[in-house]
Short mmCIF file of C-alpha atoms and ligand atoms in Angstrom, two decimals:
data_model
loop_
_atom_site.label_atom_id
_atom_site.label_comp_id
_atom_site.label_asym_id
_atom_site.label_seq_id
_atom_site.Cartn_x
_atom_site.Cartn_y
_atom_site.Cartn_z
CA MET A 1 20.34 -26.98 57.20
CA SER A 2 22.15 -27.15 53.91
CA SER A 3 20.77 -25.13 51.07
CA LEU A 4 19.65 -28.26 49.23
CA SER A 5 17.69 -29.77 52.09
CA LYS A 6 16.18 -26.34 52.70
CA ALA A 7 15.03 -26.36 49.10
CA PHE A 8 13.37 -29.75 49.57
CA THR A 9 11.70 -28.86 52.85
CA SER A 10 10.29 -25.54 51.68
CA SER A 11 6.62 -25.41 50.76
CA ILE A 12 7.35 -25.25 47.04
CA GLY A 13 10.11 -27.87 47.31
CA ARG A 14 7.78 -30.38 48.94
CA LYS A 15 5.10 -29.69 46.38
CA PHE A 16 7.72 -30.18 43.68
CA VAL A 17 8.43 -33.68 45.01
CA MET A 18 4.69 -34.42 45.16
CA GLY A 19 4.14 -33.27 41.63
CA LEU A 20 7.18 -35.07 40.24
CA THR A 21 6.32 -38.36 41.97
CA GLY A 22 2.69 -37.90 40.94
CA LEU A 23 3.70 -37.56 37.30
CA PHE A 24 5.97 -40.57 37.65
CA LEU A 25 3.05 -42.58 39.05
CA ILE A 26 0.94 -41.41 36.12
CA SER A 27 3.56 -42.71 33.69
CA PHE A 28 3.41 -46.03 35.54
CA LEU A 29 -0.36 -46.08 35.09
CA VAL A 30 0.07 -45.77 31.33
CA VAL A 31 2.24 -48.89 31.24
CA HIS A 32 0.06 -50.75 33.74
CA VAL A 33 -3.21 -50.08 31.98
CA SER A 34 -1.76 -50.91 28.55
CA ILE A 35 -0.41 -54.29 29.63
CA ASN A 36 -3.51 -55.24 31.57
CA ALA A 37 -5.70 -54.30 28.64
CA LEU A 38 -4.21 -57.32 26.88
CA ILE A 39 -6.77 -59.44 28.74
CA PHE A 40 -9.34 -57.94 26.38
CA VAL A 41 -7.70 -59.93 23.56
CA ASN A 42 -9.80 -62.66 25.17
CA ASP A 43 -7.59 -65.59 24.23
CA GLY A 44 -7.67 -67.32 27.59
CA GLY A 45 -4.95 -65.04 28.87
CA GLU A 46 -2.24 -66.28 26.48
CA THR A 47 -1.09 -62.87 25.24
CA PHE A 48 -1.53 -61.28 28.63
CA ASN A 49 0.52 -63.96 30.40
CA VAL A 50 3.43 -63.49 28.01
CA ALA A 51 3.49 -59.78 28.88
CA ALA A 52 3.00 -60.44 32.60
CA ASP A 53 5.86 -62.96 32.64
CA PHE A 54 8.11 -60.50 30.88
CA MET A 55 7.23 -57.78 33.41
CA SER A 56 7.88 -60.00 36.42
CA HIS A 57 11.26 -61.30 35.18
CA ASN A 58 12.89 -58.48 33.18
CA ILE A 59 15.72 -56.84 35.10
CA VAL A 60 15.01 -53.32 33.86
CA ILE A 61 11.39 -53.62 34.94
CA ARG A 62 12.52 -54.99 38.33
CA ILE A 63 14.68 -51.91 38.86
CA LEU A 64 11.87 -49.61 37.77
CA GLU A 65 9.64 -51.38 40.26
CA VAL A 66 11.94 -50.35 43.10
CA GLY A 67 11.72 -46.78 41.79
CA LEU A 68 7.97 -47.07 41.74
CA PHE A 69 7.79 -48.09 45.38
CA LEU A 70 10.17 -45.29 46.33
CA GLY A 71 8.03 -42.88 44.33
CA ILE A 72 4.84 -43.90 46.10
CA ILE A 73 6.51 -43.69 49.50
CA LEU A 74 7.94 -40.23 48.76
CA HIS A 75 4.55 -39.10 47.46
CA ILE A 76 2.82 -40.33 50.62
CA VAL A 77 5.46 -38.94 52.99
CA GLN A 78 5.19 -35.49 51.41
CA ALA A 79 1.40 -35.73 51.40
CA VAL A 80 1.37 -36.45 55.13
CA MET A 81 3.84 -33.65 55.94
CA LEU A 82 2.08 -31.08 53.77
CA THR A 83 -1.35 -32.01 55.09
CA ALA A 84 -0.17 -31.72 58.69
CA GLN A 85 1.25 -28.26 57.98
CA ASN A 86 -1.90 -27.23 56.15
CA ASN A 87 -4.11 -28.26 59.04
CA ALA A 88 -1.87 -26.40 61.46
CA ALA A 89 -2.11 -23.27 59.31
CA ARG A 90 -5.77 -22.87 60.28
CA PRO A 91 -6.16 -23.88 63.93
CA GLU A 92 -9.61 -22.28 64.27
CA LYS A 93 -12.11 -23.33 61.60
CA TYR A 94 -14.89 -21.18 60.18
CA ALA A 95 -18.32 -21.61 61.73
CA TYR A 96 -19.80 -21.13 58.26
CA ASN A 97 -17.71 -21.89 55.19
CA LYS A 98 -18.86 -22.21 51.61
CA PRO A 99 -15.93 -23.77 49.73
CA GLN A 100 -18.18 -25.15 47.01
CA ALA A 101 -18.50 -21.55 45.79
CA ASN A 102 -14.88 -21.42 44.69
CA SER A 103 -13.38 -24.89 44.22
CA THR A 104 -14.23 -28.49 43.36
CA TRP A 105 -14.78 -31.06 46.12
CA TYR A 106 -12.14 -33.39 44.71
CA SER A 107 -9.47 -30.67 44.61
CA ARG A 108 -10.10 -30.19 48.33
CA SER A 109 -10.15 -33.93 49.07
CA MET A 110 -6.79 -35.06 47.67
CA GLY A 111 -5.67 -36.46 51.01
CA LEU A 112 -8.88 -38.46 51.46
CA LEU A 113 -8.81 -39.73 47.86
CA GLY A 114 -5.14 -40.60 48.25
CA THR A 115 -5.86 -42.53 51.44
CA LEU A 116 -8.59 -44.50 49.65
CA ILE A 117 -6.11 -45.24 46.85
CA LEU A 118 -3.55 -46.39 49.41
CA MET A 119 -6.03 -48.75 51.09
CA PHE A 120 -6.98 -50.09 47.71
CA LEU A 121 -3.32 -50.44 46.80
CA VAL A 122 -2.54 -52.61 49.81
CA MET A 123 -5.31 -55.01 48.88
CA HIS A 124 -4.33 -54.89 45.24
CA LEU A 125 -0.71 -55.79 45.97
CA TYR A 126 -1.85 -58.65 48.16
CA HIS A 127 -4.07 -59.95 45.33
CA PHE A 128 -1.65 -59.78 42.46
CA TRP A 129 1.83 -58.56 43.26
CA TRP A 130 2.52 -60.86 46.19
CA PRO A 131 1.53 -64.21 44.55
CA THR A 132 3.62 -63.33 41.50
CA LYS A 133 6.59 -62.44 43.70
CA VAL A 134 6.29 -65.72 45.58
CA ALA A 135 6.14 -67.66 42.33
CA VAL A 136 9.18 -65.88 40.92
CA TYR A 137 11.29 -66.64 43.98
CA THR A 138 10.12 -70.24 44.40
CA HIS A 139 10.49 -70.79 40.62
CA GLU A 140 6.99 -72.14 40.46
CA ALA A 141 4.84 -71.78 37.41
CA HIS A 142 2.34 -68.97 37.89
CA ASN A 143 -0.60 -68.24 35.66
CA THR A 144 -1.34 -64.59 36.37
CA PHE A 145 -4.42 -64.62 34.20
CA GLN A 146 -5.89 -67.58 36.10
CA ASN A 147 -5.25 -65.70 39.31
CA ILE A 148 -7.12 -62.64 38.01
CA VAL A 149 -10.09 -64.72 36.93
CA MET A 150 -10.20 -66.42 40.33
CA ILE A 151 -10.03 -63.22 42.35
CA PHE A 152 -12.71 -61.42 40.37
CA GLN A 153 -15.30 -64.13 41.02
CA ASP A 154 -16.12 -62.38 44.29
CA PRO A 155 -18.64 -59.56 43.68
CA LEU A 156 -17.43 -57.70 46.76
CA VAL A 157 -13.91 -57.56 45.33
CA VAL A 158 -15.28 -56.27 42.03
CA VAL A 159 -17.16 -53.48 43.81
CA VAL A 160 -14.10 -52.50 45.86
CA TYR A 161 -11.97 -52.39 42.70
CA VAL A 162 -14.46 -50.15 40.96
CA LEU A 163 -14.57 -47.81 43.97
CA GLY A 164 -10.76 -47.86 44.07
CA VAL A 165 -10.40 -46.73 40.47
CA ILE A 166 -13.09 -44.08 40.92
CA SER A 167 -10.99 -42.62 43.75
CA LEU A 168 -7.99 -42.74 41.45
CA GLY A 169 -9.99 -40.98 38.72
CA TYR A 170 -10.95 -38.08 40.96
CA HIS A 171 -7.44 -37.86 42.43
CA LEU A 172 -6.08 -37.53 38.91
CA LEU A 173 -8.81 -35.16 37.76
CA HIS A 174 -7.23 -32.61 40.06
CA GLY A 175 -3.72 -34.04 40.31
CA PHE A 176 -2.83 -34.29 36.62
CA GLN A 177 -3.08 -30.59 35.83
CA SER A 178 -2.11 -29.60 39.37
CA SER A 179 1.31 -31.19 39.02
CA PHE A 180 2.03 -29.08 35.94
CA GLN A 181 1.04 -25.93 37.81
CA THR A 182 3.28 -26.94 40.72
CA MET A 183 6.25 -27.40 38.39
CA GLY A 184 5.55 -23.96 36.99
CA TRP A 185 4.80 -25.46 33.59
CA ASN A 186 2.26 -22.85 32.64
CA HIS A 187 1.94 -21.81 29.05
CA LYS A 188 -0.66 -19.88 27.06
CA LYS A 189 -0.83 -22.55 24.42
CA TRP A 190 -0.01 -25.78 26.27
CA THR A 191 -1.81 -25.41 29.60
CA PRO A 192 -5.25 -25.83 28.00
CA VAL A 193 -3.91 -28.95 26.25
CA VAL A 194 -2.58 -30.33 29.54
CA LYS A 195 -5.93 -29.69 31.21
CA THR A 196 -7.89 -31.42 28.45
CA VAL A 197 -5.52 -34.39 28.32
CA GLY A 198 -5.70 -34.60 32.12
CA VAL A 199 -9.48 -34.78 32.13
CA TRP A 200 -9.59 -37.47 29.44
CA PHE A 201 -6.79 -39.42 31.10
CA SER A 202 -8.60 -39.34 34.45
CA ILE A 203 -11.77 -40.67 32.85
CA ILE A 204 -10.46 -43.19 30.34
CA VAL A 205 -7.78 -44.92 32.44
CA PRO A 206 -10.10 -45.67 35.38
CA ILE A 207 -12.80 -46.89 32.99
CA ILE A 208 -10.40 -49.34 31.35
CA PHE A 209 -9.25 -50.51 34.79
CA ALA A 210 -12.83 -50.87 36.01
CA LEU A 211 -13.81 -52.87 32.94
CA MET A 212 -11.31 -55.60 33.88
CA PRO A 213 -12.99 -56.91 37.06
CA ILE A 214 -16.43 -56.20 35.63
CA SER A 215 -15.95 -58.13 32.40
CA ILE A 216 -14.30 -61.04 34.17
CA TYR A 217 -17.06 -61.23 36.76
CA LEU A 218 -19.72 -61.12 34.06
CA GLY A 219 -17.91 -63.81 32.09
CA TRP A 220 -17.23 -61.60 29.06
CA ILE A 221 -13.62 -62.65 29.37
CA SER A 222 -12.50 -66.12 30.33
CA MET B 1 -30.41 7.36 59.67
CA SER B 2 -31.53 4.05 58.22
CA THR B 3 -33.91 4.64 55.39
CA GLY B 4 -34.44 1.24 53.83
CA ASN B 5 -36.74 -1.63 54.52
CA MET B 6 -34.49 -4.66 54.94
CA ASN B 7 -34.61 -6.62 58.19
CA LEU B 8 -31.58 -8.74 58.88
CA THR B 9 -30.12 -11.04 61.51
CA LEU B 10 -26.36 -10.78 61.85
CA GLN B 11 -24.22 -13.40 63.54
CA VAL B 12 -21.00 -11.61 64.26
CA TRP B 13 -17.78 -13.00 65.71
CA ARG B 14 -16.99 -11.18 68.95
CA GLN B 15 -13.61 -11.71 70.54
CA LYS B 16 -12.13 -9.49 73.22
CA ASN B 17 -8.47 -9.87 72.28
CA LYS B 18 -5.87 -12.15 70.79
CA ASN B 19 -5.82 -14.50 73.76
CA SER B 20 -9.46 -14.78 74.72
CA ALA B 21 -11.97 -17.17 73.18
CA GLY B 22 -14.57 -15.66 70.89
CA LYS B 23 -18.10 -16.55 69.90
CA LEU B 24 -20.78 -15.67 67.38
CA VAL B 25 -23.31 -13.14 68.74
CA ASP B 26 -26.73 -12.48 67.17
CA TYR B 27 -27.83 -8.94 66.30
CA LYS B 28 -31.12 -7.86 64.75
CA LEU B 29 -31.07 -4.93 62.33
CA SER B 30 -34.10 -3.29 60.79
CA ASP B 31 -34.77 -0.70 58.11
CA ILE B 32 -31.49 -1.29 56.31
CA SER B 33 -31.23 0.34 52.89
CA PRO B 34 -30.29 -1.96 50.00
CA ASP B 35 -28.04 0.84 48.75
CA MET B 36 -25.82 0.77 51.81
CA SER B 37 -22.43 -0.85 51.59
CA PHE B 38 -21.80 -3.77 53.90
CA LEU B 39 -19.55 -1.56 56.03
CA GLU B 40 -22.20 1.16 56.27
CA MET B 41 -24.57 -1.51 57.53
CA PHE B 42 -21.96 -2.28 60.18
CA ASP B 43 -21.77 1.43 61.02
CA VAL B 44 -25.51 1.32 61.72
CA LEU B 45 -25.04 -1.71 63.94
CA ASN B 46 -22.22 0.01 65.82
CA GLU B 47 -24.24 3.16 66.39
CA GLN B 48 -26.99 1.04 67.88
CA LEU B 49 -24.49 -0.73 70.11
CA ILE B 50 -22.96 2.55 71.25
CA THR B 51 -26.40 3.99 72.02
CA LYS B 52 -27.13 0.92 74.11
CA GLY B 53 -23.83 1.35 75.90
CA GLU B 54 -22.32 -1.80 74.43
CA GLU B 55 -18.91 -2.16 72.79
CA PRO B 56 -19.01 -1.57 69.03
CA VAL B 57 -17.76 -4.31 66.69
CA VAL B 58 -14.15 -3.72 65.68
CA PHE B 59 -13.53 -4.21 61.96
CA ASP B 60 -10.81 -3.04 59.58
CA HIS B 61 -11.52 -0.49 56.88
CA ASP B 62 -9.86 2.54 55.37
CA CYS B 63 -10.48 3.77 51.83
CA ARG B 64 -13.98 2.34 51.44
CA GLU B 65 -13.48 2.46 47.70
CA GLY B 66 -11.98 -0.94 47.02
CA ILE B 67 -8.34 0.04 46.68
CA CYS B 68 -6.60 -0.21 50.03
CA GLY B 69 -7.26 -3.82 51.02
CA MET B 70 -8.01 -3.07 54.65
CA CYS B 71 -11.60 -4.28 54.85
CA SER B 72 -11.87 -7.99 55.44
CA MET B 73 -14.79 -10.05 56.87
CA PHE B 74 -15.68 -13.63 55.98
CA ILE B 75 -19.33 -13.25 55.02
CA ASN B 76 -21.64 -16.26 54.74
CA GLY B 77 -18.72 -18.57 54.07
CA GLN B 78 -16.86 -16.39 51.58
CA PRO B 79 -14.25 -13.66 51.97
CA HIS B 80 -15.78 -10.27 51.06
CA GLY B 81 -19.13 -12.01 50.69
CA PRO B 82 -20.91 -13.58 47.75
CA LYS B 83 -19.97 -11.20 44.89
CA ASP B 84 -17.02 -11.73 42.56
CA LEU B 85 -14.27 -9.15 42.27
CA VAL B 86 -15.37 -6.89 45.10
CA THR B 87 -14.07 -5.99 48.53
CA THR B 88 -16.41 -5.78 51.52
CA CYS B 89 -16.59 -1.99 51.27
CA GLN B 90 -17.84 -2.38 47.69
CA LEU B 91 -20.38 -5.04 48.59
CA HIS B 92 -23.90 -3.64 48.83
CA MET B 93 -26.87 -4.78 50.85
CA ARG B 94 -28.84 -5.34 47.66
CA SER B 95 -26.75 -8.52 47.31
CA PHE B 96 -28.80 -9.86 50.23
CA LYS B 97 -32.49 -10.43 50.77
CA ASP B 98 -34.85 -9.06 53.37
CA GLY B 99 -34.98 -11.50 56.28
CA ASP B 100 -31.53 -13.00 55.61
CA THR B 101 -29.24 -14.26 58.34
CA ILE B 102 -25.66 -13.21 57.64
CA VAL B 103 -22.72 -14.85 59.39
CA VAL B 104 -19.66 -12.61 59.68
CA GLU B 105 -16.31 -14.00 60.84
CA PRO B 106 -12.73 -12.74 60.79
CA TRP B 107 -10.09 -14.16 58.39
CA ARG B 108 -8.99 -17.43 59.94
CA ALA B 109 -5.32 -18.37 59.71
CA LYS B 110 -2.57 -19.06 62.19
CA ALA B 111 -0.53 -16.36 60.45
CA PHE B 112 -3.39 -13.84 60.83
CA PRO B 113 -4.17 -13.83 64.57
CA VAL B 114 -7.38 -12.05 65.60
CA ILE B 115 -6.68 -8.70 67.25
CA LYS B 116 -10.26 -8.04 68.26
CA ASP B 117 -13.64 -9.08 66.84
CA LEU B 118 -13.28 -9.00 63.04
CA ALA B 119 -9.87 -7.33 62.86
CA VAL B 120 -6.89 -9.59 62.26
CA ASP B 121 -3.16 -8.89 62.28
CA ARG B 122 -1.92 -9.07 58.69
CA SER B 123 1.62 -7.90 59.42
CA ALA B 124 2.87 -11.30 58.19
CA PHE B 125 2.27 -9.86 54.70
CA ASP B 126 4.39 -6.81 55.54
CA ARG B 127 7.24 -9.04 56.68
CA ILE B 128 7.04 -11.02 53.43
CA ILE B 129 7.31 -7.78 51.44
CA ALA B 130 10.15 -6.58 53.65
CA SER B 131 12.04 -9.81 52.97
CA GLY B 132 12.39 -9.03 49.26
CA GLY B 133 9.36 -7.47 47.62
CA PHE B 134 11.21 -4.39 46.44
CA VAL B 135 13.81 -3.17 43.96
CA SER B 136 16.97 -1.86 45.62
CA VAL B 137 18.58 0.27 42.95
CA ASN B 138 19.16 4.00 43.02
CA THR B 139 16.26 5.42 41.15
CA GLY B 140 17.41 8.97 40.52
CA ASN B 141 15.24 11.07 38.29
CA ALA B 142 12.35 9.58 36.42
CA GLN B 143 13.55 8.08 33.15
CA ASP B 144 12.31 9.19 29.79
CA ALA B 145 9.22 7.30 28.78
CA ASN B 146 10.13 4.26 26.68
CA ALA B 147 13.80 4.45 27.67
CA LEU B 148 13.39 0.89 28.93
CA PRO B 149 11.64 -1.15 26.27
CA ILE B 150 9.03 -3.46 27.83
CA PRO B 151 6.84 -5.68 25.66
CA LYS B 152 3.17 -4.77 26.00
CA ALA B 153 2.15 -8.26 27.09
CA LYS B 154 4.69 -8.22 29.93
CA ALA B 155 3.78 -4.73 31.02
CA ASP B 156 0.12 -5.77 31.14
CA ALA B 157 0.84 -8.93 33.13
CA ALA B 158 3.02 -6.97 35.59
CA PHE B 159 0.29 -4.39 35.96
CA GLU B 160 -2.34 -7.06 36.60
CA ALA B 161 -0.13 -8.63 39.29
CA ALA B 162 0.48 -5.21 40.81
CA ALA B 163 -3.27 -4.81 41.29
CA CYS B 164 -3.03 -7.01 44.43
CA ILE B 165 -4.12 -4.92 47.41
CA GLY B 166 -2.80 -7.31 50.05
CA CYS B 167 -6.23 -7.91 51.54
CA GLY B 168 -5.61 -11.54 52.47
CA ALA B 169 -8.85 -12.94 51.03
CA CYS B 170 -6.76 -15.57 49.26
CA VAL B 171 -5.39 -16.80 52.59
CA ALA B 172 -8.80 -16.57 54.24
CA THR B 173 -10.53 -18.77 51.69
CA CYS B 174 -7.76 -21.27 50.98
CA LYS B 175 -8.39 -24.60 52.71
CA ASN B 176 -4.69 -24.58 53.62
CA ALA B 177 -4.50 -20.89 54.56
CA SER B 178 -1.81 -20.57 51.90
CA ALA B 179 -0.48 -17.15 50.90
CA MET B 180 0.76 -18.27 47.50
CA LEU B 181 -1.50 -16.00 45.45
CA PHE B 182 -0.46 -12.89 47.35
CA VAL B 183 3.24 -13.74 47.34
CA SER B 184 3.21 -14.75 43.69
CA ALA B 185 1.57 -11.44 42.73
CA LYS B 186 4.24 -9.52 44.63
CA VAL B 187 7.00 -11.64 43.07
CA SER B 188 5.54 -11.40 39.57
CA GLN B 189 4.99 -7.65 39.44
CA LEU B 190 8.77 -7.27 39.67
CA ALA B 191 9.90 -10.48 37.93
CA LEU B 192 8.13 -9.38 34.76
CA LEU B 193 9.86 -6.01 34.49
CA PRO B 194 13.47 -5.14 33.63
CA GLN B 195 13.89 -3.24 36.92
CA GLY B 196 13.18 -6.44 38.83
CA GLN B 197 15.74 -8.63 37.07
CA PRO B 198 18.91 -8.06 39.16
CA GLU B 199 17.23 -9.42 42.29
CA ARG B 200 14.73 -11.72 40.63
CA TYR B 201 15.96 -15.06 41.99
CA ARG B 202 17.14 -13.76 45.33
CA ARG B 203 13.74 -12.13 45.83
CA VAL B 204 11.64 -15.21 45.16
CA GLN B 205 13.73 -17.34 47.51
CA SER B 206 13.60 -14.83 50.38
CA MET B 207 9.90 -14.20 50.03
CA VAL B 208 8.99 -17.88 49.91
CA ALA B 209 11.22 -18.56 52.94
CA GLN B 210 9.49 -15.77 54.87
CA MET B 211 6.06 -17.02 53.76
CA ASP B 212 6.89 -20.49 55.11
CA GLU B 213 8.25 -19.02 58.33
CA GLU B 214 5.04 -17.09 58.99
CA GLY B 215 3.12 -20.37 59.14
CA PHE B 216 0.97 -20.11 56.02
CA GLY B 217 -0.06 -23.46 54.54
CA ASN B 218 1.01 -25.05 51.26
CA CYS B 219 -0.74 -24.55 47.94
CA THR B 220 -2.77 -27.47 46.59
CA ASN B 221 -3.92 -25.60 43.50
CA THR B 222 -7.63 -25.71 44.34
CA GLY B 223 -8.01 -22.29 42.72
CA ALA B 224 -10.20 -20.95 45.55
CA CYS B 225 -7.91 -17.91 45.93
CA GLU B 226 -8.22 -16.86 42.31
CA ALA B 227 -12.01 -17.26 42.46
CA GLU B 228 -12.30 -15.07 45.58
CA CYS B 229 -9.60 -12.47 44.88
CA PRO B 230 -11.22 -9.02 44.59
CA LYS B 231 -8.57 -8.01 42.05
CA GLY B 232 -8.72 -11.11 39.86
CA ILE B 233 -5.08 -12.06 40.48
CA SER B 234 -4.39 -15.07 38.27
CA LEU B 235 -3.02 -18.51 39.18
CA GLU B 236 -0.48 -17.95 36.40
CA ASN B 237 1.43 -15.88 38.94
CA ILE B 238 1.75 -18.92 41.19
CA ALA B 239 3.10 -20.98 38.29
CA ARG B 240 5.59 -18.19 37.55
CA MET B 241 6.71 -18.06 41.15
CA ASN B 242 7.10 -21.85 41.30
CA ARG B 243 9.12 -21.72 38.08
CA ASP B 244 11.41 -18.97 39.35
CA TYR B 245 11.82 -20.61 42.75
CA LEU B 246 12.59 -24.05 41.36
CA SER B 247 15.03 -22.72 38.80
CA ALA B 248 16.76 -20.64 41.48
CA LYS B 249 17.09 -23.68 43.74
CA PHE B 250 17.88 -26.37 41.19
CA ILE B 251 19.07 -24.81 37.94
CA SER B 252 20.64 -21.40 38.35
CA GLU B 253 23.23 -21.05 41.07
CA GLU B 254 22.10 -17.97 42.97
CA GLU B 255 21.95 -18.53 46.73
CA VAL B 256 20.41 -16.38 49.41
C1 HEM C 301 -0.96 -43.95 47.65
C2 HEM C 301 -1.67 -43.05 48.17
C3 HEM C 301 -1.72 -41.61 47.72
C4 HEM C 301 -1.86 -40.57 48.57
C5 HEM C 301 -2.00 -40.65 50.06
C6 HEM C 301 -1.87 -39.36 47.78
C7 HEM C 301 -2.05 -38.09 48.27
C8 HEM C 301 -1.92 -36.93 47.57
C9 HEM C 301 -2.04 -35.61 48.10
C10 HEM C 301 -2.39 -35.25 49.52
C11 HEM C 301 -1.79 -34.74 47.10
C12 HEM C 301 -1.66 -33.25 47.24
C13 HEM C 301 -2.87 -32.52 46.92
C14 HEM C 301 -2.65 -31.50 45.86
O1 HEM C 301 -1.51 -31.16 45.53
O2 HEM C 301 -3.64 -31.03 45.37
C15 HEM C 301 -1.53 -35.51 45.94
C16 HEM C 301 -1.24 -34.97 44.71
C17 HEM C 301 -1.06 -35.70 43.57
N1 HEM C 301 -1.14 -37.08 43.44
FE1 HEM C 301 -1.42 -38.37 44.94
N2 HEM C 301 -1.72 -39.68 46.47
C18 HEM C 301 -1.62 -41.05 46.38
C19 HEM C 301 -1.48 -41.79 45.25
C20 HEM C 301 -1.33 -41.27 43.99
C21 HEM C 301 -1.24 -42.06 42.79
C22 HEM C 301 -1.33 -43.58 42.71
C23 HEM C 301 -1.06 -41.17 41.77
C24 HEM C 301 -0.90 -41.38 40.29
C25 HEM C 301 -1.06 -42.45 39.65
C26 HEM C 301 -1.04 -39.84 42.32
C27 HEM C 301 -0.89 -38.69 41.60
C28 HEM C 301 -0.90 -37.41 42.12
C29 HEM C 301 -0.66 -36.21 41.39
C30 HEM C 301 -0.35 -36.11 39.91
C31 HEM C 301 -0.75 -35.14 42.29
C32 HEM C 301 -0.60 -33.65 42.00
C33 HEM C 301 0.70 -33.11 42.48
C34 HEM C 301 0.74 -31.60 42.51
O3 HEM C 301 -0.27 -30.94 42.61
O4 HEM C 301 1.83 -31.07 42.45
N3 HEM C 301 -1.23 -39.93 43.67
N4 HEM C 301 -1.62 -36.85 46.24
S1 SF4 C 302 -3.92 -11.87 45.72
FE1 SF4 C 302 -6.02 -11.02 45.69
S2 SF4 C 302 -6.98 -11.94 47.51
FE2 SF4 C 302 -4.78 -12.18 47.78
S3 SF4 C 302 -4.08 -10.39 48.95
FE3 SF4 C 302 -3.85 -9.85 46.76
S4 SF4 C 302 -5.77 -8.85 46.22
FE4 SF4 C 302 -6.17 -9.90 48.16
S1 FES C 303 -11.78 -0.31 52.84
FE1 FES C 303 -10.19 -0.09 51.35
S2 FES C 303 -10.57 -1.80 50.07
FE2 FES C 303 -12.29 -1.88 51.42
#
C-alpha cells in the first residue's frame, strides 16, 4: 500500500475523513436551515421560492451538491468500515456492563442515530429533492413551497420529520465536538467554546427544522 | 482470617485457557471485612477454594499499591469497579454493601485474549511501546538540572501523561475496545519534552500502526476511557496524538 492510502486506512485517518465530512455536512445544514427558514416570512412562499429556485439552478450550488453527496457517501462508508472494525475488536461481550457510568447514550449510539438519519434522508430526498430535479430537467414550473405545504398535510409525515431531526440533534450533540477532537483541534481556550457552540447548534438547528412541518401542518404558515 | 461481617455473592468468570469457553460461576463468601481490598477478598475466596481442593481463581496483581497496572477485573460493569481513580488493588470492600452480588469478568478485547480466568494477555501494549515508545539517543551522564529548559506547563502535562500505568482499563471499558488513551499517553509523555522531539513524528506513526495491527478498535470520543482511567489520563492526549499523526501524514514530510 502506498503511504497515502495507508494514512487514509489507518484508524486515525478514517476518523479524520469522518470528522471532515461531518463538519462539511454541518456547514451544509447551516445553509439549508437558513434558506428553509424563509418560509417563516409567511408570504405564501414568495421569498422562499425565489431562494429555492436560485439553489436549484445556480451552477455553483449544483457543483456543491455533487460534493455534498460525495461527502455523505464517504461519511457513511467510513462509518460502516469503522463500526465493523469496532465490533470485531470485542468478539466476546461483557455479561454485565455499565456504560452509563462513564459515557452518554448518544455518544455510544452514533451508528444507530446515523442510520435513522439515513432512512430519514432517503424519504426526504424523495419528497423534495426528486420533484425539484424532475422539474428542472423537464423545464416545468415547480412551486417548491406548494409542494412543502402539500406534503406536510399528512400527520404521519410530520411525526417522522420530527423524529428525523431529533436523531440529527443527538447525532450532532456528540458529533460536533467529537469532530474537533478527532482533528486534534484541542485548545485550552477554544475547546470550551466549540463544545458550547456544538450544544446550541444541535438544539437550535433541529428545532428550526422541526418547526417547519409543525407550523405548516397546524396552518400557522400557508 | 476473615474478621468482618459482610456476606457476598460473587459471580466470577472461570475459563480454563485461551481456547476453551468460559462461564460465570457463583461463589458465596461470608464474614468479609469492609477494610479488605478487593484483591484480599479474592485471596480469601482462593484459600477457600484451595481448602476444598478446587482450582483457585487466576487473576493478575503485583504491587497492590496502585502503581504497577497489573491488577485488572471488570467489576459490576466497570473496570476496577465503581470508584473513580482507583485500581482494583486500591478498591476496598466498604465500596460494596452486605448482601451484594458482584460480577467479576476479565478485560474483554480481541487484542487482550484471556489466558485463564481473569488474567488476560496485555502484551499488545508492550509491542506498541516497542514500536516507538522510547527515546533512542545516547543518554550519558545525567545532565545538570535545568540544562534543558522546559516550560512548567509542558513538564506538568508530560508528567500527567507519564502517570499511565498501562493497565488497559481504557480498552476494557471502551465500546470499541480502542487503545487510544493508552497510546496517546505514551506518545504525549515524549512529544511534550525536548528529548522526544527528534523522533516525535516517526514515533506517533509507528505506534498508531502497531495499535491498528493489534486489532484494537477505533476511537469514537465517547470519553469512557478518561472517566474510568485510574490515573486520570486526559482526552487532551488523544487530541495531541491525532494532531501529531495527521500533521506527520499530511503536512510534514517525515515517513516511516
Ligand atoms: C447519513 C447517515 C449518517 C450515518 C450513517 C452517520 C454515522 C456516523 C458515525 C457512525 C459516526 C462516528 C461516531 C463517532 O465518531 O462518534 C459519525 C460521526 C459524525 N457524524 Fe455522522 N452519520 C450520518 C449522517 C451525518 C450527518 C447528516 C451529519 C451532519 C450534518 C453528520 C455529522 C457527523 C459528525 C460531525 C461526526 C463526528 C465525527 C468525528 O467524531 O470525528 N453525520 N456519523
Ligand atoms: S490510559 Fe489510564 S486506563 Fe489506559 S492503560 Fe493508562 S492508566 Fe490504564
Ligand atoms: S496490583 Fe499494581 S496497580 Fe493494582
